[in-house]
Short mmCIF file of C-alpha atoms (C1' of nucleotides) in Angstrom, two decimals:
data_model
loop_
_atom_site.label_atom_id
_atom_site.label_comp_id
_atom_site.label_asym_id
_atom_site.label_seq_id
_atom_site.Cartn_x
_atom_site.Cartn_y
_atom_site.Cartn_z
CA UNK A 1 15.16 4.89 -25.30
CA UNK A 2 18.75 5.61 -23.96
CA UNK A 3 19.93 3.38 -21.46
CA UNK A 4 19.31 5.26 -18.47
CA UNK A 5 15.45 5.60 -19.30
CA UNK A 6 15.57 1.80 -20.17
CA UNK A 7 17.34 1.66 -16.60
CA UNK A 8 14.56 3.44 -15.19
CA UNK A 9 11.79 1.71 -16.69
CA UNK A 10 12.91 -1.82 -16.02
CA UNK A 11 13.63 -0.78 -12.27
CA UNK A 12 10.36 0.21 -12.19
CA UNK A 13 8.81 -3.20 -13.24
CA UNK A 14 10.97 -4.76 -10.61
CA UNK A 15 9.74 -2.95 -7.97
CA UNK A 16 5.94 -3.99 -9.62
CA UNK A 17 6.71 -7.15 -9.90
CA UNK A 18 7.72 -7.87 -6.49
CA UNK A 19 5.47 -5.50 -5.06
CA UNK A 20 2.46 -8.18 -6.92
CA UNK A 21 4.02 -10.85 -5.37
CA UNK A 22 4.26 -9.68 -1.66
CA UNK A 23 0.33 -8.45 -1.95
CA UNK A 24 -0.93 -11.47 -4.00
CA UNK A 25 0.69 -14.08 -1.29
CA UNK A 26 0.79 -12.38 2.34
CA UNK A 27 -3.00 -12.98 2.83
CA UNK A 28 -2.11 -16.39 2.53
CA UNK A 29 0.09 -16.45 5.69
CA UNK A 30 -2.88 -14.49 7.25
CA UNK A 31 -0.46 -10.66 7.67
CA UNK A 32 -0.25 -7.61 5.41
CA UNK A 33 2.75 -5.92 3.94
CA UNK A 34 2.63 -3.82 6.95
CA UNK A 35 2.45 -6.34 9.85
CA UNK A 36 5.55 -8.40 7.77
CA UNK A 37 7.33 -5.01 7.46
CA UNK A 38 7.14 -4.69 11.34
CA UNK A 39 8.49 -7.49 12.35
CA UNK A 40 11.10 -7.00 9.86
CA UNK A 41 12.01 -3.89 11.35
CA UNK A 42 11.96 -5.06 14.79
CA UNK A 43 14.32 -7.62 13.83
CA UNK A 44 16.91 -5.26 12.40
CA UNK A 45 16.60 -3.09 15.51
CA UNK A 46 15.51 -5.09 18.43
CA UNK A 47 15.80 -1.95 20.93
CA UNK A 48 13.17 -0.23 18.74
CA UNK A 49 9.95 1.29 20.75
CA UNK A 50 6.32 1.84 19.09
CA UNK A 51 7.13 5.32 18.06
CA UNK A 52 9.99 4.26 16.29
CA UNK A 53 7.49 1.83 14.35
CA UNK A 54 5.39 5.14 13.82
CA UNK A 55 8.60 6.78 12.13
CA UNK A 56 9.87 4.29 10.32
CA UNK A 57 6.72 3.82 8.16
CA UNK A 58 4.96 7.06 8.66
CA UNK A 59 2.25 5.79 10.75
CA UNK A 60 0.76 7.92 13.83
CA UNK A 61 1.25 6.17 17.31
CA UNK A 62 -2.37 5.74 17.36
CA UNK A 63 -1.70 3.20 14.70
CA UNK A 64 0.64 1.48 15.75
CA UNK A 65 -0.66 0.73 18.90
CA UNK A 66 -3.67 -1.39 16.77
CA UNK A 67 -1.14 -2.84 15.10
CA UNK A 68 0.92 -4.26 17.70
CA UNK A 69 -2.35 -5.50 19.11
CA UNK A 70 -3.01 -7.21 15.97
CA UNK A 71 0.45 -8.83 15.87
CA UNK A 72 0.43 -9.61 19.97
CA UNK A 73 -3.34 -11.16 19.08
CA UNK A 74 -1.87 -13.51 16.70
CA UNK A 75 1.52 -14.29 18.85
CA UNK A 76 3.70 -13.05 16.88
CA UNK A 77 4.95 -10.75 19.30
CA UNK A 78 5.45 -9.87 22.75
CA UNK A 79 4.84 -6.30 24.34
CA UNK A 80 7.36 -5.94 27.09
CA UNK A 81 8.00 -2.97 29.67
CA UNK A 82 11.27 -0.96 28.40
CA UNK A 83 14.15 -1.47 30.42
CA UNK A 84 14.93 2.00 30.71
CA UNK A 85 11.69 4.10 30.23
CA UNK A 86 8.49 3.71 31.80
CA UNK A 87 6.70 5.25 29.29
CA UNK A 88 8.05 3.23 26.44
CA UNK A 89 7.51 -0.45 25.18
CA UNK A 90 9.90 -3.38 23.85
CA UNK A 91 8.73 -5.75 21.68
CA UNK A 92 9.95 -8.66 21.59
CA UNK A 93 9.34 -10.93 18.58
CA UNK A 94 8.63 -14.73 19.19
CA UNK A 95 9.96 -17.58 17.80
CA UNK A 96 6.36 -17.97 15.53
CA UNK A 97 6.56 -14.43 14.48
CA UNK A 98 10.72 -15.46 13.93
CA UNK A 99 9.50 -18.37 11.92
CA UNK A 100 6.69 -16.81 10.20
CA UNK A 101 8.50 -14.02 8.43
CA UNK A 102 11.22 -16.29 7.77
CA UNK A 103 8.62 -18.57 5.87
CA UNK A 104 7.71 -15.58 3.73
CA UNK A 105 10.93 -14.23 3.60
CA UNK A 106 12.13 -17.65 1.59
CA UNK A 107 8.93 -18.20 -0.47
CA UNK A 108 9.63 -14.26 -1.36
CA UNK A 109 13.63 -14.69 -2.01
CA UNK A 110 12.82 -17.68 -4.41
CA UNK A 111 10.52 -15.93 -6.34
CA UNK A 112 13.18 -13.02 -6.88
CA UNK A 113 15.79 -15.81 -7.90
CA UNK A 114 13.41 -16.62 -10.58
CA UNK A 115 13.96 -13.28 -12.30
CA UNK A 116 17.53 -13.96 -12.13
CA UNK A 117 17.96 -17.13 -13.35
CA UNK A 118 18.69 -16.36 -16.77
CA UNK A 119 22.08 -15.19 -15.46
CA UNK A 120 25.23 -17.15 -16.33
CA UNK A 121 27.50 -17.02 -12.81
CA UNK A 122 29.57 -14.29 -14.48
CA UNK A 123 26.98 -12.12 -15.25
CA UNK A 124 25.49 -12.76 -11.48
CA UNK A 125 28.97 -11.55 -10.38
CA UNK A 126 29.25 -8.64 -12.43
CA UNK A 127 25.24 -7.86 -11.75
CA UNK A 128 26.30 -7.76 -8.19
CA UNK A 129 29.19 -5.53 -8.62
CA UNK A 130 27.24 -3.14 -10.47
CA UNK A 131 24.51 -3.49 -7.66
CA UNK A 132 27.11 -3.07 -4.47
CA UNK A 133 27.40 0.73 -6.32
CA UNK A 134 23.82 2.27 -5.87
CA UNK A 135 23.65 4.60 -3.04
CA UNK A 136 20.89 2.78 -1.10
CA UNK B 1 26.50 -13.99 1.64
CA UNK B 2 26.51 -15.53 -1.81
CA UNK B 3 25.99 -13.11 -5.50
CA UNK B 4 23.14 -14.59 -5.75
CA UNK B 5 21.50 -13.58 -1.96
CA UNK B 6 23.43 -10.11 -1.94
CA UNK B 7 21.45 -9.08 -5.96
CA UNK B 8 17.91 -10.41 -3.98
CA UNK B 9 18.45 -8.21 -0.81
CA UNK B 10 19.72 -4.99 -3.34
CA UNK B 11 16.51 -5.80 -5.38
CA UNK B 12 14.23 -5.82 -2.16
CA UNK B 13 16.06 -2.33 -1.65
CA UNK B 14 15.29 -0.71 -4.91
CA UNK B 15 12.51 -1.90 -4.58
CA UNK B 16 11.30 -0.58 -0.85
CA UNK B 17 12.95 2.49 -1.82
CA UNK B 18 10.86 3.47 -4.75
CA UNK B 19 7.72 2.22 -2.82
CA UNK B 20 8.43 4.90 -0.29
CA UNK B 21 9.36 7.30 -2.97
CA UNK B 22 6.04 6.97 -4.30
CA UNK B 23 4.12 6.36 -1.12
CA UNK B 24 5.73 9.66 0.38
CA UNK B 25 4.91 11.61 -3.08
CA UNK B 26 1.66 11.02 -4.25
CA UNK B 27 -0.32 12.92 -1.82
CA UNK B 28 0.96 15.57 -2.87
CA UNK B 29 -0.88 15.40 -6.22
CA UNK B 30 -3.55 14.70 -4.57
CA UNK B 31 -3.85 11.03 -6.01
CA UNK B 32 -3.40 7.71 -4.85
CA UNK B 33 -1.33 4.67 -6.23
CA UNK B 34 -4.29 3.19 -7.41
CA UNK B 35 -5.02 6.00 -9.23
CA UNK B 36 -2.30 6.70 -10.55
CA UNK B 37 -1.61 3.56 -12.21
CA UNK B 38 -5.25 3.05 -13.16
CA UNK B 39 -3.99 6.10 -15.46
CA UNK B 40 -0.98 4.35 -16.80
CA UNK B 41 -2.76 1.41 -17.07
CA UNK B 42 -5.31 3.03 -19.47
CA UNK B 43 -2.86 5.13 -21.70
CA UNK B 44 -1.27 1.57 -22.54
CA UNK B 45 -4.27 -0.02 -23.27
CA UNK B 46 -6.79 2.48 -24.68
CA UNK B 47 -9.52 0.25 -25.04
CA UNK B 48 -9.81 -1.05 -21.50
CA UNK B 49 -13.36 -1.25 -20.16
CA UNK B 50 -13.58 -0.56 -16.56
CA UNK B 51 -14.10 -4.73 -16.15
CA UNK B 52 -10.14 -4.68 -17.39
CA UNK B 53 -8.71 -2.39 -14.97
CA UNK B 54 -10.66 -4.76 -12.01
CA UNK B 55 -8.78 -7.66 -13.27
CA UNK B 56 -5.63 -5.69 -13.67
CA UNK B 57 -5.69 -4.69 -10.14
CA UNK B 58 -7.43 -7.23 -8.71
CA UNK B 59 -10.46 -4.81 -7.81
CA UNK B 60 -14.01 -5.73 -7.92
CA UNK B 61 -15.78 -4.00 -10.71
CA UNK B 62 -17.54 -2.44 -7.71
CA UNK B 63 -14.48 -0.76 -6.78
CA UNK B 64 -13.57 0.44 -9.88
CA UNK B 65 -16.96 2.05 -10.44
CA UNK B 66 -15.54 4.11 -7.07
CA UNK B 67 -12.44 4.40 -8.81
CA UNK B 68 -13.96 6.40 -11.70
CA UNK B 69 -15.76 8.43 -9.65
CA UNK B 70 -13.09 9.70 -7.84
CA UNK B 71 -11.12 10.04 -11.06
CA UNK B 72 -13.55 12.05 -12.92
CA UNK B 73 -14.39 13.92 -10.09
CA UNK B 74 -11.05 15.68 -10.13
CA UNK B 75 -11.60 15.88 -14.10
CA UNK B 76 -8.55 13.06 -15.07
CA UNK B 77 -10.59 10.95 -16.60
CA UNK B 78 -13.98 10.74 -18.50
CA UNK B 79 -16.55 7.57 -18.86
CA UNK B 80 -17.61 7.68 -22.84
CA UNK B 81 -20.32 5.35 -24.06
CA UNK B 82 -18.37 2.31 -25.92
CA UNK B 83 -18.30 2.50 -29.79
CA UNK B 84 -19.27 -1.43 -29.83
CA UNK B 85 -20.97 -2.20 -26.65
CA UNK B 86 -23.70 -0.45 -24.63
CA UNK B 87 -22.90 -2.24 -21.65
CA UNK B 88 -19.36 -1.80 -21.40
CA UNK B 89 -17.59 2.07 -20.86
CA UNK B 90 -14.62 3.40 -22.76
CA UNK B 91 -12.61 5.55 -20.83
CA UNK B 92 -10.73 8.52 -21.68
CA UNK B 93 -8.27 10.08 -19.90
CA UNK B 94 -7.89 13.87 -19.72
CA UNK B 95 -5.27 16.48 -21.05
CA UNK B 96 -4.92 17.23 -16.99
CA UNK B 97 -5.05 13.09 -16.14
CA UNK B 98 -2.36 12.93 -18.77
CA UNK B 99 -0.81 16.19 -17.61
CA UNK B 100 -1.18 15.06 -14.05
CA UNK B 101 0.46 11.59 -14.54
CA UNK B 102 3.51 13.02 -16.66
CA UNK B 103 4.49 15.43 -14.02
CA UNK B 104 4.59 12.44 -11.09
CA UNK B 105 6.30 9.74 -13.41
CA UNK B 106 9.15 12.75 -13.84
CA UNK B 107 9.76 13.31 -10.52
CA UNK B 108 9.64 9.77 -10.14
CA UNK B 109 12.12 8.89 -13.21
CA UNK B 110 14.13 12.11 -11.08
CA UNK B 111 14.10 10.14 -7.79
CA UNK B 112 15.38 6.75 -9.65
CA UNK B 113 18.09 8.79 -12.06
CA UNK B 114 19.38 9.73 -8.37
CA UNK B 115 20.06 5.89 -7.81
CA UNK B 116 21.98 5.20 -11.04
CA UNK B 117 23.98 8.68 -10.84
CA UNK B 118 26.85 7.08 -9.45
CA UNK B 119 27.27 4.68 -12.67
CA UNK B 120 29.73 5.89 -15.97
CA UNK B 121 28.36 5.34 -19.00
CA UNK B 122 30.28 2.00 -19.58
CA UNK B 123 29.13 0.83 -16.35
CA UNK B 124 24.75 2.08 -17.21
CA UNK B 125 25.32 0.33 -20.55
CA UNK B 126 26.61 -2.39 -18.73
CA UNK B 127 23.40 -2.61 -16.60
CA UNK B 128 20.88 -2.50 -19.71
CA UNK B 129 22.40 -5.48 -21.03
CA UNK B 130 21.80 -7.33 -17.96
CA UNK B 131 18.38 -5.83 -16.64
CA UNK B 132 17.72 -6.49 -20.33
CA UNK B 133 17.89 -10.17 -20.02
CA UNK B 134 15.53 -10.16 -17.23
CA UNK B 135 12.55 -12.04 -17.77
CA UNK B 136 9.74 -9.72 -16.92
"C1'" DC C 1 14.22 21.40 43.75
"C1'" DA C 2 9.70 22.46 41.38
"C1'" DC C 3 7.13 22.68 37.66
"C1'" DA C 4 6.39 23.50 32.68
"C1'" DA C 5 7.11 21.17 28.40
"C1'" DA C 6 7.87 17.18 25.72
"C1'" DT C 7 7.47 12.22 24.96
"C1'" DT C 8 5.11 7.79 24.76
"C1'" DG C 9 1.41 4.78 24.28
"C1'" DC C 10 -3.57 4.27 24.33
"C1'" DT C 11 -8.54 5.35 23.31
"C1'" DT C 12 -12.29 6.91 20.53
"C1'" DA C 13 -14.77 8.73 16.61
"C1'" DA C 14 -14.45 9.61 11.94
"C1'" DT C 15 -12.63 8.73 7.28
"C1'" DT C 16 -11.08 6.02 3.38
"C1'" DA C 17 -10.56 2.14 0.34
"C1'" DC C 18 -12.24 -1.84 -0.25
"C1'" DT C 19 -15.48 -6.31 -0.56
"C1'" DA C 20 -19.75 -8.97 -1.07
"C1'" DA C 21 -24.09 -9.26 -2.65
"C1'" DA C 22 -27.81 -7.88 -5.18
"C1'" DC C 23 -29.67 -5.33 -9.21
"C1'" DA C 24 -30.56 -3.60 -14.04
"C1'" DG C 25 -29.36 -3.42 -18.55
"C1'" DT C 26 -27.19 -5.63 -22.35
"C1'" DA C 27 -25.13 -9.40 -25.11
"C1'" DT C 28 -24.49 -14.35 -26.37
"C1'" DA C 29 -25.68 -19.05 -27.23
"C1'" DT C 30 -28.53 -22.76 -27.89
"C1'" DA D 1 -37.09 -17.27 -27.46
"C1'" DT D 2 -35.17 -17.83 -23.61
"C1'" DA D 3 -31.73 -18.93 -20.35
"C1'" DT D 4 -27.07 -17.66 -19.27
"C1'" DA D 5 -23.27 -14.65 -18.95
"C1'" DC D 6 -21.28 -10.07 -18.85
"C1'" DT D 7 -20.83 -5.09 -17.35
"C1'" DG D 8 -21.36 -1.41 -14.41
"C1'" DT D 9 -23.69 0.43 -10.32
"C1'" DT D 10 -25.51 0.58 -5.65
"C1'" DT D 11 -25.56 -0.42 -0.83
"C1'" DA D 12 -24.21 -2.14 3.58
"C1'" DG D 13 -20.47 -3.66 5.98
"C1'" DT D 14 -15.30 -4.30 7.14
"C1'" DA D 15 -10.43 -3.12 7.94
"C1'" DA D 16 -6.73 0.18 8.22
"C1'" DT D 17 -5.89 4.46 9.12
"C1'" DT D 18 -5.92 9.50 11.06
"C1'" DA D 19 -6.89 13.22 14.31
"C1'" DA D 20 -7.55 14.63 18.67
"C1'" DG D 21 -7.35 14.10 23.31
"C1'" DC D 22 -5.90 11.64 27.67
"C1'" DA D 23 -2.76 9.71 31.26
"C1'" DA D 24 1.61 8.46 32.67
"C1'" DT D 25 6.29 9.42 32.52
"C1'" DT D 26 10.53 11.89 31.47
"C1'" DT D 27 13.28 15.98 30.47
"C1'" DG D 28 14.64 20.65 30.70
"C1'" DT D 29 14.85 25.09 32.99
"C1'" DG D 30 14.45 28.84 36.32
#
DNA sequence: CACAAATTGCTTAATTACTAAACAGTATAT
DNA sequence: ATATACTGTTTAGTAATTAAGCAATTTGTG
C-alpha cells in the first residue's frame, strides 16, 4: 500500500474507533449520539432554531420536535419563545445539559489521548501541524 | 489550546466528517451501515458464523438473522450450510455484495483522498509515519 | 394594504432497526 | 446418557424516524 491508501485506511479506523466508543458509552449517561450531538450544536450556535437542528443533521422538523421533547423531558434543555419570530423557538441549554455533555465530552477526549500517547512532544507538534492543513 | 487538545478536536472532525460522508451516501446504494460493514466484516474473516458478526456489532443473533435476510434478499450475500457444523451457517458473500461494497469503499477512499489533497508527498509520508505509530 | 406563498413547529400514523424471550436443532461434557 | 451450552430463528414489543397534514406566523407581491 502507498501511503495515501495507508492514509486512508488508518483514517478510517479512527473514525471506527471513536465512533465504538461514543455508541458503547452514551447509554451510560442515559442520551444517544444524536441527543449529545444537539446540544453540541446548540452550544456552538446558541441563536439556532429547531429547523436549524433539522438541517444540520438531516432530520425532518417532525423529528426534531420529539427530540427536543426528549431532551426538555430530561432537563437538559429549555424551549424558549424566539425573540424575534413568533413562529420560531430558542433553546436554551441548562447548566445539567452544560454539565452533562461536558462529562462526556472529557471521558470522550481522554479516550482519544489514549491513541496518541505513543507520541513524543515533537511528533505531537509536528502531528498537529500536519493536522492544522486538512480542509475541514 | 494545547497540541495535544487541538490533534483531539481535528480527530473528532475527521472523524464527524466521514460519518456524514457515509451517512449521506449509503442510501444511495440502497444499503445501510450495518450492512455494509457486515460485508467488510465477512470478506476479512471468511469463516464468520452469523453468532460472530452479533458479537462484532454488538447485535443479538436475533438481529443478525434480520440482517441476512435483508442481505440476501437483495442477492449480496448467501447462507451455505457449514462444512463442520450443522448448527452454525457459513456465509458467502456475492460477486454483486462484493461488487456492491467495492464501488462504496471507492467513493469513500474518493471523499477521504479529498481531505489529504492538500498534503506534498514529503508532508503524506510524513503522516504514515505518525498515523503509523498509532496504536489501533 | 391585502392576500398568496413560504416558514416554523407540532401531531399522527406508519415504517424501520432493534431487543428480549422463547423455541428447535445440534454439539459438548461429564 | 443426559444435562448443559451453543446457534439460528421466530415473535411481540420498543424507540427513532419519516411523511403528510395542520395551525400559526411571517414574507413577498400586485
Amino acid at each position: 500500500m502507498n501511503d495515501n491508501e495507508v492514509i486512508v485506511y488508518k483514517l478510517r479506523q479512527i473514525k471506527n474507533m471513536l465512533s465504538g466508543y461514543l455508541v458503547r458509552v452514551l447509554p451510560q449517561y442515559g442520551i444517544t449520539p444524536i441527543m449529545m450531538y444537539t446540544i453540541e450544536f446548540l452550544r456552538r450556535n446558541a441563536e439556532a432554531k429547531a429547523v436549524d437542528v433539522a438541517n444540520e443533521f438531516g432530520l425532518t422538523r417532525g423529528a426534531v420536535t420529539q427530540l427536543l421533547d426528549k431532551l426538555e423531558e430530561q432537563g437538559l434543555v429549555i424551549r424558549k419563545p424566539h425573540p424575534t419570530s413568533r413562529r420560531s423557538l430558542q433553546i436554551h441549554i441548562t447548566n445539567k445539559g452544560n454539565e452533562l455533555v461536558d462529562a462526556i465530552l472529557n471521558a470522550y477526549n481522554q479516550e482519544i489521548d489514549k491513541l496518541i500517547k505513543p507520541y513524543s512532544s515533537d511528533d505531537l507538534a509536528l502531528l498537529r501541524q500536519l493536522l492544522d492543513k486538512l480542509p475541514l
